[in-house]
Coordinates of C-alpha atoms and ligand atoms in Angstrom, one line a residue:
X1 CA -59.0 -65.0 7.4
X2 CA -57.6 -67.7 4.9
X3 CA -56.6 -66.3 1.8
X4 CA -56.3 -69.2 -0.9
X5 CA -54.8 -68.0 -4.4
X6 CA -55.3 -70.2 -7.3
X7 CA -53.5 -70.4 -11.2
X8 CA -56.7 -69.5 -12.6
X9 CA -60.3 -68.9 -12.5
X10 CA -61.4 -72.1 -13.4
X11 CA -59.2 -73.2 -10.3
X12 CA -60.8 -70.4 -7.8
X13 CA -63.9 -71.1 -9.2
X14 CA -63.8 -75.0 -8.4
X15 CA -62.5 -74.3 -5.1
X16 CA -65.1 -72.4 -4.1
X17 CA -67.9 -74.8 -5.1
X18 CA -66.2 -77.3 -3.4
X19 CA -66.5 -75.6 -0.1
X20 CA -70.1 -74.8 -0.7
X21 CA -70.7 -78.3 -1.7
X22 CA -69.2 -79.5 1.4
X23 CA -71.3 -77.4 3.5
X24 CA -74.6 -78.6 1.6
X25 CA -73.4 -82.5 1.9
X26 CA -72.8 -81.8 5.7
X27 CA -76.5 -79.8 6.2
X28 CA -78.5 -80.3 3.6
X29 CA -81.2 -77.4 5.1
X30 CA -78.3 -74.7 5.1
X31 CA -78.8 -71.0 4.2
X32 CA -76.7 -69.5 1.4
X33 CA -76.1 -65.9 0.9
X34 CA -75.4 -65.9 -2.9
X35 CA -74.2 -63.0 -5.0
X36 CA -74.3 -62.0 -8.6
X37 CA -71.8 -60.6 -11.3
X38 CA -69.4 -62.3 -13.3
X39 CA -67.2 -63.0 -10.6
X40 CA -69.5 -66.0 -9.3
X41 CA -70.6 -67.5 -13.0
X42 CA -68.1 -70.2 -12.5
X43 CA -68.6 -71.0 -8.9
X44 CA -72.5 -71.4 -10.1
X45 CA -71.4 -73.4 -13.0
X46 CA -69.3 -76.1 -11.1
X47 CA -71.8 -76.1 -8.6
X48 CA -74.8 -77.0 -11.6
X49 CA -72.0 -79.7 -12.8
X50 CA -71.7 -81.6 -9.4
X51 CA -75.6 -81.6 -9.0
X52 CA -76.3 -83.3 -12.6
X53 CA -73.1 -85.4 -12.3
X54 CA -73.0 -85.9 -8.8
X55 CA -76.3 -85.5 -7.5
X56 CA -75.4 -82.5 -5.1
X57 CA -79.1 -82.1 -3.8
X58 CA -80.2 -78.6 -3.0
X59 CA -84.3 -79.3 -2.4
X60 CA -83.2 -78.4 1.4
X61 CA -81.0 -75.7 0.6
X62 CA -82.6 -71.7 1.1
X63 CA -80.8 -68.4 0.4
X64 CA -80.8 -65.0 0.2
X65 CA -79.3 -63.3 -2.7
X66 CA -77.4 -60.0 -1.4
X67 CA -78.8 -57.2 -3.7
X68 CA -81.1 -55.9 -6.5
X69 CA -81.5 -53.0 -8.5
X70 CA -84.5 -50.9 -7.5
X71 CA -86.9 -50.6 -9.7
X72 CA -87.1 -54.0 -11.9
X73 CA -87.5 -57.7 -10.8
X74 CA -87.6 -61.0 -12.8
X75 CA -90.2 -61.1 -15.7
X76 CA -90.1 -64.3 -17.7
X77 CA -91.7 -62.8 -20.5
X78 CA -88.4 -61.0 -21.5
X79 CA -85.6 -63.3 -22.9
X80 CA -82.9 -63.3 -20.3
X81 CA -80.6 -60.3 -21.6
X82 CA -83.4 -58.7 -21.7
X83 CA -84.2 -59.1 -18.4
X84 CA -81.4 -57.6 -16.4
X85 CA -82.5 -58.6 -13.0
X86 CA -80.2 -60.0 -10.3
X87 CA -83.3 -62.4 -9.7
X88 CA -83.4 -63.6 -13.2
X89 CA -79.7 -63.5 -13.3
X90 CA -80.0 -66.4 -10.4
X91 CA -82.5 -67.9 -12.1
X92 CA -80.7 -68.4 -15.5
X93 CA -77.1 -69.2 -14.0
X94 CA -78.0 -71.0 -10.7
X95 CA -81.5 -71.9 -9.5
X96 CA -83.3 -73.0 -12.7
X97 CA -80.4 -75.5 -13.0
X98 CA -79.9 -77.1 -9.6
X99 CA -83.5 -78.4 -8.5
X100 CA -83.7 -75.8 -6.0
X101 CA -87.8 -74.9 -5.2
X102 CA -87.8 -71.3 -5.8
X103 CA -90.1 -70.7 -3.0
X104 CA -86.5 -71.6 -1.3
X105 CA -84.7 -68.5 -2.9
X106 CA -85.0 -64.9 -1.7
X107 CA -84.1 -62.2 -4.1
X108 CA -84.4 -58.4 -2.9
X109 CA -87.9 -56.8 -4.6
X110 CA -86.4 -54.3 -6.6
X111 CA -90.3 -54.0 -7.0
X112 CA -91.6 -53.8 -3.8
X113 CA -93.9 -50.8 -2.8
X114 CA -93.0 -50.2 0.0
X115 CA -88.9 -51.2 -0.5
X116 CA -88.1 -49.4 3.2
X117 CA -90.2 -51.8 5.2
X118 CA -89.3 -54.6 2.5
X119 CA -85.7 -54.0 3.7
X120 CA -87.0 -54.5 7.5
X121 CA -88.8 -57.7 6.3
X122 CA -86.0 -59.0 4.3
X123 CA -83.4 -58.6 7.7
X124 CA -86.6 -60.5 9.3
X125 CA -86.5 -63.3 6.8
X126 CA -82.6 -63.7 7.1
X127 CA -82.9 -64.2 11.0
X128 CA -86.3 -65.9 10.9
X129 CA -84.4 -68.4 8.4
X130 CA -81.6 -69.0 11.4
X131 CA -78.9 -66.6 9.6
X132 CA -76.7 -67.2 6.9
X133 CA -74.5 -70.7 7.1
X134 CA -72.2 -69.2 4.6
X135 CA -72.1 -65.8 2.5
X136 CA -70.6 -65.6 -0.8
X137 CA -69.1 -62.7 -2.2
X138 CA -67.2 -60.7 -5.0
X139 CA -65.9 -57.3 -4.8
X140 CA -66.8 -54.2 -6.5
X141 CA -64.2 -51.8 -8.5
X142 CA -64.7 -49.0 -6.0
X143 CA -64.2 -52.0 -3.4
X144 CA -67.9 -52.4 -2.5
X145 CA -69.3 -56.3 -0.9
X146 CA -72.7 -56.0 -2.8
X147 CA -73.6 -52.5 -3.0
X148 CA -72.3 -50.8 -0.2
X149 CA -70.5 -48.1 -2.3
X150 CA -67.7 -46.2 -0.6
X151 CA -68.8 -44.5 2.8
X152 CA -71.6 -46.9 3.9
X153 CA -71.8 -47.8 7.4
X154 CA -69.8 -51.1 8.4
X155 CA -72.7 -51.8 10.7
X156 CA -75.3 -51.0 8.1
X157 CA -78.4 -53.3 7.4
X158 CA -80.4 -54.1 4.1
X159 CA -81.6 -50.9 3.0
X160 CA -81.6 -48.7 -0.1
X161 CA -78.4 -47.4 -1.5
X162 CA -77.0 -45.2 -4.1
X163 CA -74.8 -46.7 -7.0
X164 CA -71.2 -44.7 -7.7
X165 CA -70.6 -44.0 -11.5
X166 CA -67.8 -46.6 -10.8
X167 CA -70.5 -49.3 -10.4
X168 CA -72.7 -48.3 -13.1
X169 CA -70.1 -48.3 -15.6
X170 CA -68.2 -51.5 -14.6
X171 CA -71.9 -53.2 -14.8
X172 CA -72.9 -51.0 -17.9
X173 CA -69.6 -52.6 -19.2
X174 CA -70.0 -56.1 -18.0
X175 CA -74.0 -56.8 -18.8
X176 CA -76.0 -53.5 -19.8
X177 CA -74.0 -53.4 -23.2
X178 CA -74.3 -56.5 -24.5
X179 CA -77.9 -56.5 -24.2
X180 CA -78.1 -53.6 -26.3
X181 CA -79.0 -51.3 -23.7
X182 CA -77.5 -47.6 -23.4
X183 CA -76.0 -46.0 -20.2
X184 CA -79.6 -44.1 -19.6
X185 CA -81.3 -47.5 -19.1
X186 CA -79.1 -48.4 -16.3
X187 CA -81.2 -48.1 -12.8
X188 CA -79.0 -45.8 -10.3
X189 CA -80.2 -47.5 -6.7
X190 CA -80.6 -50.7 -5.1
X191 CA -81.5 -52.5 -1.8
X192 CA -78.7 -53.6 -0.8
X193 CA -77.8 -56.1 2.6
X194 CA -75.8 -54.2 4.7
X195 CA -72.6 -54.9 5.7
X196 CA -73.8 -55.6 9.3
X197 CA -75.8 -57.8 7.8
X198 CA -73.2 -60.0 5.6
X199 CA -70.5 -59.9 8.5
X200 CA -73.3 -61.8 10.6
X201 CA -73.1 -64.8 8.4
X202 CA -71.2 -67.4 9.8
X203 CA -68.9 -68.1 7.0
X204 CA -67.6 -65.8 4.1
X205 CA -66.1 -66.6 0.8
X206 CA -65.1 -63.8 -1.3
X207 CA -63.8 -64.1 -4.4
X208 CA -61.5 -61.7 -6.7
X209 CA -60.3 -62.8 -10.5
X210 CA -58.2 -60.2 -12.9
X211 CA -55.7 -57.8 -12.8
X212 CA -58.7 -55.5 -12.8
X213 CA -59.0 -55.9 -9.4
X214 CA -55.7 -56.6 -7.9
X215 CA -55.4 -52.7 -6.1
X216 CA -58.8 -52.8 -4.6
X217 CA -58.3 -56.6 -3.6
X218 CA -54.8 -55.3 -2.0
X219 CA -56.7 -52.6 0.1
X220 CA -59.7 -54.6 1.1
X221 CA -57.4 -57.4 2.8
X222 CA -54.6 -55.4 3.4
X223 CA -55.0 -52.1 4.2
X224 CA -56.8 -50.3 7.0
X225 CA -60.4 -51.3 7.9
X226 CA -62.6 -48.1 6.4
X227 CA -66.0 -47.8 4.6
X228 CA -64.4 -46.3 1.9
X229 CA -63.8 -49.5 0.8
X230 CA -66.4 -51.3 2.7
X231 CA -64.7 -55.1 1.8
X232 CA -62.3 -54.2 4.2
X233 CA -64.9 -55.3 6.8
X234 CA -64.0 -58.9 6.0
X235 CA -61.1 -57.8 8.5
X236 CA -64.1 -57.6 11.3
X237 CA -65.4 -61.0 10.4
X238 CA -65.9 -62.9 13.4
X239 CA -66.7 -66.8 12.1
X240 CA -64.5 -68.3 9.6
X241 CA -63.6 -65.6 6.1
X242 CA -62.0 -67.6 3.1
X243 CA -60.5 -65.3 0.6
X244 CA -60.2 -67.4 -3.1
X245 CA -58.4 -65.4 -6.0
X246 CA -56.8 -66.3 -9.0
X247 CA -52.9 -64.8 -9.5
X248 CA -53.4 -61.9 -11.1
X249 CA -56.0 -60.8 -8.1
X250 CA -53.3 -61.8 -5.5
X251 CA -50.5 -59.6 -7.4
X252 CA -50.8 -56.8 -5.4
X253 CA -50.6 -58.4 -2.3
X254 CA -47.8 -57.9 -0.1
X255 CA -48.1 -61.4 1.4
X256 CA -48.5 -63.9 -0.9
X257 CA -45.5 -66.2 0.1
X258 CA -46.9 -66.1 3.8
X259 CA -50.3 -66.9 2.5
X260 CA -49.3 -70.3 0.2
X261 CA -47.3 -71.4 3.0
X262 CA -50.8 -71.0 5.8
X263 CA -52.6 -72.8 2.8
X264 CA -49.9 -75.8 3.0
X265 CA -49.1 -75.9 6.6
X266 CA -52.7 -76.0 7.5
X267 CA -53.0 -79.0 5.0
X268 CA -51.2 -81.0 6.9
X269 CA -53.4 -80.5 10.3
Ligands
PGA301 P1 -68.1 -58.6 -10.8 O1 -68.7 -57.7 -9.6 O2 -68.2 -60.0 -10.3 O3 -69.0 -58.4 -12.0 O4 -66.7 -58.1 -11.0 C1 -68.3 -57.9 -8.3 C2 -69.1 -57.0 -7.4 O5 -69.6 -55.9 -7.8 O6 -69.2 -57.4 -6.2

Protein backbone atom coordinates (compact mmCIF):
# COMPACT_ATOMS: atom_id res chain seq x y z
CA UNK A 1 0.00 0.00 0.00
CA UNK A 2 1.42 3.55 -1.07
CA UNK A 3 0.17 6.17 0.92
CA UNK A 4 0.72 9.61 -0.95
CA UNK A 5 -0.23 12.82 1.24
CA UNK A 6 -0.62 15.99 -0.58
CA UNK A 7 -0.79 20.12 0.67
CA UNK A 8 -4.24 20.22 -0.37
CA UNK A 9 -7.19 18.87 -2.13
CA UNK A 10 -6.69 20.35 -5.23
CA UNK A 11 -3.23 18.55 -5.07
CA UNK A 12 -4.83 15.00 -3.99
CA UNK A 13 -7.34 15.60 -6.42
CA UNK A 14 -4.91 16.11 -9.42
CA UNK A 15 -2.93 13.24 -8.37
CA UNK A 16 -5.38 11.00 -8.55
CA UNK A 17 -6.71 11.93 -12.06
CA UNK A 18 -3.33 11.62 -13.16
CA UNK A 19 -3.11 8.04 -12.23
CA UNK A 20 -6.47 7.25 -13.79
CA UNK A 21 -5.45 9.11 -16.81
CA UNK A 22 -2.44 7.12 -17.10
CA UNK A 23 -4.21 4.04 -16.92
CA UNK A 24 -6.81 5.17 -19.74
CA UNK A 25 -3.75 6.43 -22.09
CA UNK A 26 -2.10 2.98 -21.51
CA UNK A 27 -5.70 0.86 -22.21
CA UNK A 28 -7.98 2.82 -23.60
CA UNK A 29 -10.92 -0.21 -23.13
CA UNK A 30 -10.19 -0.28 -19.20
CA UNK A 31 -12.89 -0.79 -16.56
CA UNK A 32 -13.30 1.89 -13.75
CA UNK A 33 -14.96 1.33 -10.54
CA UNK A 34 -16.00 5.01 -9.75
CA UNK A 35 -17.50 6.30 -6.54
CA UNK A 36 -19.62 9.24 -5.59
CA UNK A 37 -19.53 11.93 -2.69
CA UNK A 38 -17.74 15.01 -2.41
CA UNK A 39 -14.60 13.35 -1.80
CA UNK A 40 -14.21 12.46 -5.78
CA UNK A 41 -15.75 16.01 -7.21
CA UNK A 42 -12.26 17.07 -7.87
CA UNK A 43 -10.74 13.91 -9.21
CA UNK A 44 -13.97 14.06 -11.74
CA UNK A 45 -13.28 17.59 -12.43
CA UNK A 46 -9.51 17.39 -13.47
CA UNK A 47 -10.32 14.36 -15.17
CA UNK A 48 -13.30 16.57 -17.47
CA UNK A 49 -10.31 19.26 -17.71
CA UNK A 50 -7.67 16.90 -19.38
CA UNK A 51 -10.41 15.43 -21.81
CA UNK A 52 -11.46 19.01 -23.21
CA UNK A 53 -7.97 20.32 -22.95
CA UNK A 54 -6.08 17.30 -23.59
CA UNK A 55 -8.26 15.10 -25.44
CA UNK A 56 -8.18 12.27 -22.68
CA UNK A 57 -10.59 9.87 -24.77
CA UNK A 58 -12.93 7.71 -22.75
CA UNK A 59 -15.34 6.30 -25.80
CA UNK A 60 -13.42 2.87 -24.76
CA UNK A 61 -13.53 3.35 -21.21
CA UNK A 62 -16.58 1.16 -19.08
CA UNK A 63 -17.28 1.26 -15.33
CA UNK A 64 -19.12 0.39 -12.64
CA UNK A 65 -20.20 2.89 -10.11
CA UNK A 66 -19.98 1.19 -6.53
CA UNK A 67 -23.39 1.97 -4.89
CA UNK A 68 -26.91 3.47 -5.07
CA UNK A 69 -29.62 4.27 -2.78
CA UNK A 70 -32.57 1.78 -3.09
CA UNK A 71 -35.40 3.06 -4.12
CA UNK A 72 -34.70 6.06 -6.76
CA UNK A 73 -32.54 6.11 -9.98
CA UNK A 74 -31.74 8.96 -12.52
CA UNK A 75 -34.76 10.93 -13.91
CA UNK A 76 -33.89 13.70 -16.20
CA UNK A 77 -37.02 15.31 -15.70
CA UNK A 78 -35.96 16.61 -12.26
CA UNK A 79 -33.24 19.44 -12.22
CA UNK A 80 -30.18 17.77 -10.80
CA UNK A 81 -30.57 18.69 -6.91
CA UNK A 82 -33.55 17.51 -7.39
CA UNK A 83 -32.56 14.37 -8.41
CA UNK A 84 -30.43 12.92 -5.68
CA UNK A 85 -29.31 9.81 -7.51
CA UNK A 86 -25.71 8.46 -7.46
CA UNK A 87 -26.55 7.80 -11.24
CA UNK A 88 -27.43 11.38 -11.97
CA UNK A 89 -24.72 12.45 -9.61
CA UNK A 90 -22.25 10.64 -12.30
CA UNK A 91 -24.03 11.89 -14.88
CA UNK A 92 -23.82 15.71 -13.91
CA UNK A 93 -20.14 15.56 -12.45
CA UNK A 94 -18.49 12.93 -14.70
CA UNK A 95 -20.06 11.18 -17.64
CA UNK A 96 -22.19 13.84 -19.38
CA UNK A 97 -18.79 15.81 -19.55
CA UNK A 98 -16.17 13.33 -20.81
CA UNK A 99 -17.73 11.74 -24.10
CA UNK A 100 -18.22 8.60 -22.33
CA UNK A 101 -21.39 6.41 -24.19
CA UNK A 102 -23.54 5.88 -21.34
CA UNK A 103 -24.41 2.45 -22.46
CA UNK A 104 -20.59 2.20 -21.17
CA UNK A 105 -21.52 3.23 -17.44
CA UNK A 106 -23.13 0.86 -14.98
CA UNK A 107 -24.88 2.41 -12.06
CA UNK A 108 -26.57 0.06 -9.37
CA UNK A 109 -30.75 0.15 -10.01
CA UNK A 110 -31.82 1.59 -7.04
CA UNK A 111 -35.05 0.75 -9.14
CA UNK A 112 -34.82 -2.57 -10.03
CA UNK A 113 -37.64 -5.07 -9.17
CA UNK A 114 -36.08 -7.58 -8.32
CA UNK A 115 -32.74 -5.67 -6.56
CA UNK A 116 -31.54 -9.36 -4.99
CA UNK A 117 -31.02 -10.93 -8.39
CA UNK A 118 -30.03 -7.37 -9.81
CA UNK A 119 -27.19 -7.65 -7.25
CA UNK A 120 -26.31 -11.33 -8.78
CA UNK A 121 -26.40 -9.73 -12.30
CA UNK A 122 -24.51 -6.69 -11.44
CA UNK A 123 -21.36 -9.16 -9.82
CA UNK A 124 -22.10 -10.95 -13.37
CA UNK A 125 -21.55 -7.72 -15.31
CA UNK A 126 -18.29 -6.81 -13.31
CA UNK A 127 -16.73 -10.25 -14.24
CA UNK A 128 -18.36 -10.57 -17.63
CA UNK A 129 -16.65 -6.99 -18.21
CA UNK A 130 -13.00 -8.76 -17.28
CA UNK A 131 -12.99 -7.13 -13.59
CA UNK A 132 -12.23 -3.90 -12.43
CA UNK A 133 -8.61 -2.33 -13.86
CA UNK A 134 -8.74 0.12 -11.05
CA UNK A 135 -11.34 1.00 -8.12
CA UNK A 136 -11.74 4.38 -6.85
CA UNK A 137 -12.68 5.09 -3.49
CA UNK A 138 -13.51 7.56 -0.53
CA UNK A 139 -14.23 6.63 2.97
CA UNK A 140 -17.24 6.99 5.02
CA UNK A 141 -17.46 8.77 8.64
CA UNK A 142 -18.20 5.45 10.31
CA UNK A 143 -15.21 4.22 8.08
CA UNK A 144 -17.33 2.43 5.35
CA UNK A 145 -15.68 1.80 1.35
CA UNK A 146 -19.13 2.48 -0.37
CA UNK A 147 -21.69 1.32 1.86
CA UNK A 148 -20.50 -1.39 3.77
CA UNK A 149 -21.48 0.23 7.24
CA UNK A 150 -19.66 -1.17 10.22
CA UNK A 151 -19.97 -5.14 10.65
CA UNK A 152 -20.38 -6.11 6.95
CA UNK A 153 -18.62 -9.04 5.80
CA UNK A 154 -14.92 -8.34 4.29
CA UNK A 155 -15.81 -11.09 1.81
CA UNK A 156 -19.18 -9.67 1.14
CA UNK A 157 -20.58 -9.21 -2.54
CA UNK A 158 -23.02 -6.54 -4.12
CA UNK A 159 -26.03 -6.83 -2.18
CA UNK A 160 -28.49 -4.78 -0.21
CA UNK A 161 -27.36 -2.94 2.90
CA UNK A 162 -28.62 -0.93 5.70
CA UNK A 163 -27.37 2.75 6.08
CA UNK A 164 -26.04 3.81 9.84
CA UNK A 165 -27.51 7.24 11.12
CA UNK A 166 -23.79 8.21 10.75
CA UNK A 167 -24.20 7.87 6.90
CA UNK A 168 -27.44 9.41 6.63
CA UNK A 169 -26.63 12.42 8.43
CA UNK A 170 -23.06 13.03 6.92
CA UNK A 171 -25.00 12.69 3.34
CA UNK A 172 -28.16 14.56 4.77
CA UNK A 173 -25.39 17.22 5.63
CA UNK A 174 -23.38 17.08 2.50
CA UNK A 175 -26.35 16.94 -0.34
CA UNK A 176 -29.94 16.21 1.11
CA UNK A 177 -29.90 19.83 2.67
CA UNK A 178 -29.10 21.93 0.12
CA UNK A 179 -31.61 20.63 -2.05
CA UNK A 180 -34.21 21.53 0.31
CA UNK A 181 -34.96 18.22 1.38
CA UNK A 182 -35.65 17.16 5.11
CA UNK A 183 -34.12 14.21 7.07
CA UNK A 184 -37.48 12.09 6.30
CA UNK A 185 -36.78 12.14 2.50
CA UNK A 186 -33.55 10.55 2.91
CA UNK A 187 -33.69 6.69 1.57
CA UNK A 188 -32.30 4.28 4.51
CA UNK A 189 -30.86 1.27 2.14
CA UNK A 190 -28.80 0.71 -0.76
CA UNK A 191 -27.14 -1.92 -3.08
CA UNK A 192 -24.06 -1.80 -2.25
CA UNK A 193 -20.67 -3.77 -3.99
CA UNK A 194 -19.35 -5.70 -1.46
CA UNK A 195 -16.10 -5.52 -0.16
CA UNK A 196 -15.17 -8.85 -1.79
CA UNK A 197 -16.11 -7.37 -4.63
CA UNK A 198 -13.93 -4.00 -4.53
CA UNK A 199 -10.80 -5.85 -3.09
CA UNK A 200 -11.02 -7.93 -6.45
CA UNK A 201 -10.20 -4.91 -8.52
CA UNK A 202 -6.80 -4.86 -9.52
CA UNK A 203 -5.92 -1.48 -8.40
CA UNK A 204 -7.30 0.83 -5.58
CA UNK A 205 -7.18 4.44 -5.07
CA UNK A 206 -8.78 5.77 -2.03
CA UNK A 207 -8.90 9.08 -1.20
CA UNK A 208 -9.44 11.03 2.29
CA UNK A 209 -9.52 15.14 2.48
CA UNK A 210 -10.34 17.07 6.00
CA UNK A 211 -9.74 16.94 9.48
CA UNK A 212 -13.16 15.33 9.42
CA UNK A 213 -11.80 12.38 8.59
CA UNK A 214 -8.34 12.08 9.93
CA UNK A 215 -9.40 9.31 13.08
CA UNK A 216 -11.22 7.09 10.79
CA UNK A 217 -8.45 7.48 8.00
CA UNK A 218 -5.88 6.64 11.06
CA UNK A 219 -7.88 3.31 11.79
CA UNK A 220 -8.56 2.20 8.31
CA UNK A 221 -4.70 2.17 7.33
CA UNK A 222 -3.46 1.82 10.59
CA UNK A 223 -5.17 -0.08 12.94
CA UNK A 224 -6.31 -3.64 13.00
CA UNK A 225 -8.03 -5.16 9.94
CA UNK A 226 -11.98 -5.45 11.28
CA UNK A 227 -15.44 -4.85 9.57
CA UNK A 228 -16.19 -2.43 11.93
CA UNK A 229 -14.40 -0.30 9.87
CA UNK A 230 -14.68 -2.16 6.66
CA UNK A 231 -11.79 0.31 4.85
CA UNK A 232 -9.49 -1.47 6.80
CA UNK A 233 -9.81 -4.18 4.11
CA UNK A 234 -7.50 -2.06 1.93
CA UNK A 235 -4.84 -3.89 4.31
CA UNK A 236 -6.11 -7.30 2.44
CA UNK A 237 -5.64 -5.80 -0.95
CA UNK A 238 -3.80 -8.03 -3.10
CA UNK A 239 -2.81 -5.83 -6.52
CA UNK A 240 -1.43 -2.47 -6.10
CA UNK A 241 -3.64 0.06 -3.13
CA UNK A 242 -2.63 3.91 -3.48
CA UNK A 243 -3.83 5.78 -0.57
CA UNK A 244 -3.99 9.94 -1.73
CA UNK A 245 -4.91 12.38 1.18
CA UNK A 246 -4.51 15.85 1.71
CA UNK A 247 -2.62 16.96 5.30
CA UNK A 248 -5.18 17.30 7.43
CA UNK A 249 -6.42 13.55 6.50
CA UNK A 250 -2.82 12.24 7.06
CA UNK A 251 -2.69 14.04 10.73
CA UNK A 252 -3.59 11.29 12.57
CA UNK A 253 -1.26 9.06 11.13
CA UNK A 254 1.41 7.69 13.05
CA UNK A 255 3.72 7.37 10.00
CA UNK A 256 3.77 10.12 8.00
CA UNK A 257 7.66 10.80 7.88
CA UNK A 258 8.01 7.00 6.83
CA UNK A 259 5.42 7.44 4.16
CA UNK A 260 6.99 10.89 2.28
CA UNK A 261 10.25 9.27 2.44
CA UNK A 262 8.56 5.67 0.42
CA UNK A 263 7.01 8.41 -1.88
CA UNK A 264 10.61 9.92 -2.60
CA UNK A 265 12.70 6.92 -2.50
CA UNK A 266 10.47 5.16 -4.86
CA UNK A 267 10.81 8.28 -7.25
CA UNK A 268 13.99 7.66 -7.89
CA UNK A 269 13.52 3.79 -9.08
P1 LIG B 1 -17.68 11.85 1.09
O1 LIG B 1 -18.15 10.37 1.34
O2 LIG B 1 -16.77 11.81 -0.10
O3 LIG B 1 -18.94 12.61 0.78
O4 LIG B 1 -16.98 12.33 2.33
C1 LIG B 1 -17.19 9.38 1.33
C2 LIG B 1 -17.84 8.03 1.44
O5 LIG B 1 -18.91 7.91 2.04
O6 LIG B 1 -17.24 7.07 0.95
Amino acid sequence: MDVLIRADYDQMSKTAAGMIADLVRKKPDCVLGLATGGTPIGTYQELIRLHREEGLDFSNVRTFNLDEYLGIGRDLSKPYPLDQSYARFMYEELFRNIGIPLENTSVPDGLANDPEAFCDEYEKAICEAGGVDLQLLGIGGDGHWAFNEPGSSLASRTRIEVLTQQTLDDNYELFYKGAGFSREDMPHFAITMGIGTILGARSLIMLANGKRKADVVAAALEGPVTSRVTASAIQLHAGKATVILDEDAASGLNDVDFYKHTEKIKAML
